[in-house]
Amino acid sequence: MWTAEGWRALRAGAVDEAEGDFTRALAGNGSQALALLGSGTIAHMRGREADARLQLTRALHEQPSLTAASILLGKILYAAGDLNGAIGVYEEAVA
């Protein structure tokens, strides 16, 4: 429930509300890949790249086929100058 609410809030531009929803979703069940993706997305939007990488990596651990997490994580790694890391993420996504 909180994960869906978080995505609705994020699409509406209510980033603070979305962050709270994803936090509640993860507190209830920390293994929700979509909540981790949402949390990582917000961390990236706020410039907290280390947090974003952690959440997106956890999301991919939970659900390796979560393409959106792979795309965003690869983008973050590439922007940080980690070309090999970005390539690795993308290779895993298509494997």
mmCIF file of C-alpha atoms in Angstrom, residues 5-79:
data_model
loop_
_atom_site.group_PDB
_atom_site.id
_atom_site.type_symbol
_atom_site.label_atom_id
_atom_site.label_comp_id
_atom_site.label_asym_id
_atom_site.label_seq_id
_atom_site.Cartn_x
_atom_site.Cartn_y
_atom_site.Cartn_z
ATOM 1 C CA GLU A 5 1.111 5.694 -2.507
ATOM 2 C CA GLY A 6 4.757 6.689 -2.760
ATOM 3 C CA TRP A 7 4.768 6.315 -6.531
ATOM 4 C CA ARG A 8 1.514 8.266 -6.820
ATOM 5 C CA ALA A 9 2.978 11.066 -4.710
ATOM 6 C CA LEU A 10 6.226 11.085 -6.673
ATOM 7 C CA ARG A 11 4.382 11.294 -10.010
ATOM 8 C CA ALA A 12 2.424 14.244 -8.565
ATOM 9 C CA GLY A 13 5.660 15.989 -7.576
ATOM 10 C CA ALA A 14 5.119 15.546 -3.834
ATOM 11 C CA VAL A 15 8.650 14.353 -3.118
ATOM 12 C CA ASP A 16 8.512 14.746 0.672
ATOM 13 C CA GLU A 17 5.275 12.786 0.857
ATOM 14 C CA ALA A 18 6.652 10.099 -1.459
ATOM 15 C CA GLU A 19 9.798 9.765 0.638
ATOM 16 C CA GLY A 20 7.693 9.234 3.759
ATOM 17 C CA ASP A 21 5.559 6.635 2.001
ATOM 18 C CA PHE A 22 8.590 4.677 0.785
ATOM 19 C CA THR A 23 10.164 4.881 4.243
ATOM 20 C CA ARG A 24 7.000 3.441 5.784
ATOM 21 C CA ALA A 25 6.867 0.715 3.133
ATOM 22 C CA LEU A 26 10.436 -0.322 3.878
ATOM 23 C CA ALA A 27 9.865 -0.227 7.642
ATOM 24 C CA GLY A 28 7.004 -2.676 7.200
ATOM 25 C CA ASN A 29 8.863 -4.973 4.819
ATOM 26 C CA GLY A 30 12.415 -4.049 3.935
ATOM 27 C CA SER A 31 12.541 -6.433 0.998
ATOM 28 C CA GLN A 32 10.252 -4.565 -1.377
ATOM 29 C CA ALA A 33 12.149 -3.896 -4.590
ATOM 30 C CA LEU A 34 9.758 -1.193 -5.822
ATOM 31 C CA ALA A 35 9.947 0.692 -2.526
ATOM 32 C CA LEU A 36 13.738 0.477 -2.681
ATOM 33 C CA LEU A 37 13.634 1.806 -6.237
ATOM 34 C CA GLY A 38 11.450 4.691 -5.087
ATOM 35 C CA SER A 39 13.702 5.451 -2.168
ATOM 36 C CA GLY A 40 16.762 5.325 -4.416
ATOM 37 C CA THR A 41 15.098 7.581 -6.962
ATOM 38 C CA ILE A 42 14.337 10.197 -4.335
ATOM 39 C CA ALA A 43 17.850 9.972 -2.898
ATOM 40 C CA HIS A 44 19.196 10.612 -6.417
ATOM 41 C CA MET A 45 16.818 13.536 -6.927
ATOM 42 C CA ARG A 46 18.113 15.054 -3.700
ATOM 43 C CA GLY A 47 21.778 14.550 -4.601
ATOM 44 C CA ARG A 48 22.359 11.784 -2.055
ATOM 45 C CA GLU A 49 24.146 9.547 -4.543
ATOM 46 C CA ALA A 50 25.672 7.131 -2.012
ATOM 47 C CA ASP A 51 22.203 6.460 -0.568
ATOM 48 C CA ALA A 52 20.776 6.123 -4.070
ATOM 49 C CA ARG A 53 23.418 3.563 -5.048
ATOM 50 C CA LEU A 54 22.766 1.559 -1.894
ATOM 51 C CA GLN A 55 18.982 1.485 -2.317
ATOM 52 C CA LEU A 56 19.162 0.680 -6.035
ATOM 53 C CA THR A 57 21.687 -2.084 -5.426
ATOM 54 C CA ARG A 58 19.389 -3.545 -2.774
ATOM 55 C CA ALA A 59 16.446 -3.304 -5.185
ATOM 56 C CA LEU A 60 18.396 -5.220 -7.821
ATOM 57 C CA HIS A 61 19.435 -7.822 -5.258
ATOM 58 C CA GLU A 62 15.751 -8.359 -4.469
ATOM 59 C CA GLN A 63 14.585 -8.238 -8.085
ATOM 60 C CA PRO A 64 17.423 -8.499 -10.637
ATOM 61 C CA SER A 65 15.016 -7.901 -13.537
ATOM 62 C CA LEU A 66 13.985 -4.451 -12.264
ATOM 63 C CA THR A 67 15.108 -2.542 -15.345
ATOM 64 C CA ALA A 68 14.360 0.931 -13.981
ATOM 65 C CA ALA A 69 16.754 0.315 -11.076
ATOM 66 C CA SER A 70 19.470 -0.867 -13.481
ATOM 67 C CA ILE A 71 19.048 2.169 -15.709
ATOM 68 C CA LEU A 72 19.204 4.663 -12.851
ATOM 69 C CA LEU A 73 22.088 2.912 -11.071
ATOM 70 C CA GLY A 74 24.065 2.767 -14.316
ATOM 71 C CA LYS A 75 23.412 6.456 -14.905
ATOM 72 C CA ILE A 76 24.589 7.344 -11.392
ATOM 73 C CA LEU A 77 27.737 5.243 -11.724
ATOM 74 C CA TYR A 78 28.534 6.712 -15.135
ATOM 75 C CA ALA A 79 28.059 10.271 -13.845
#
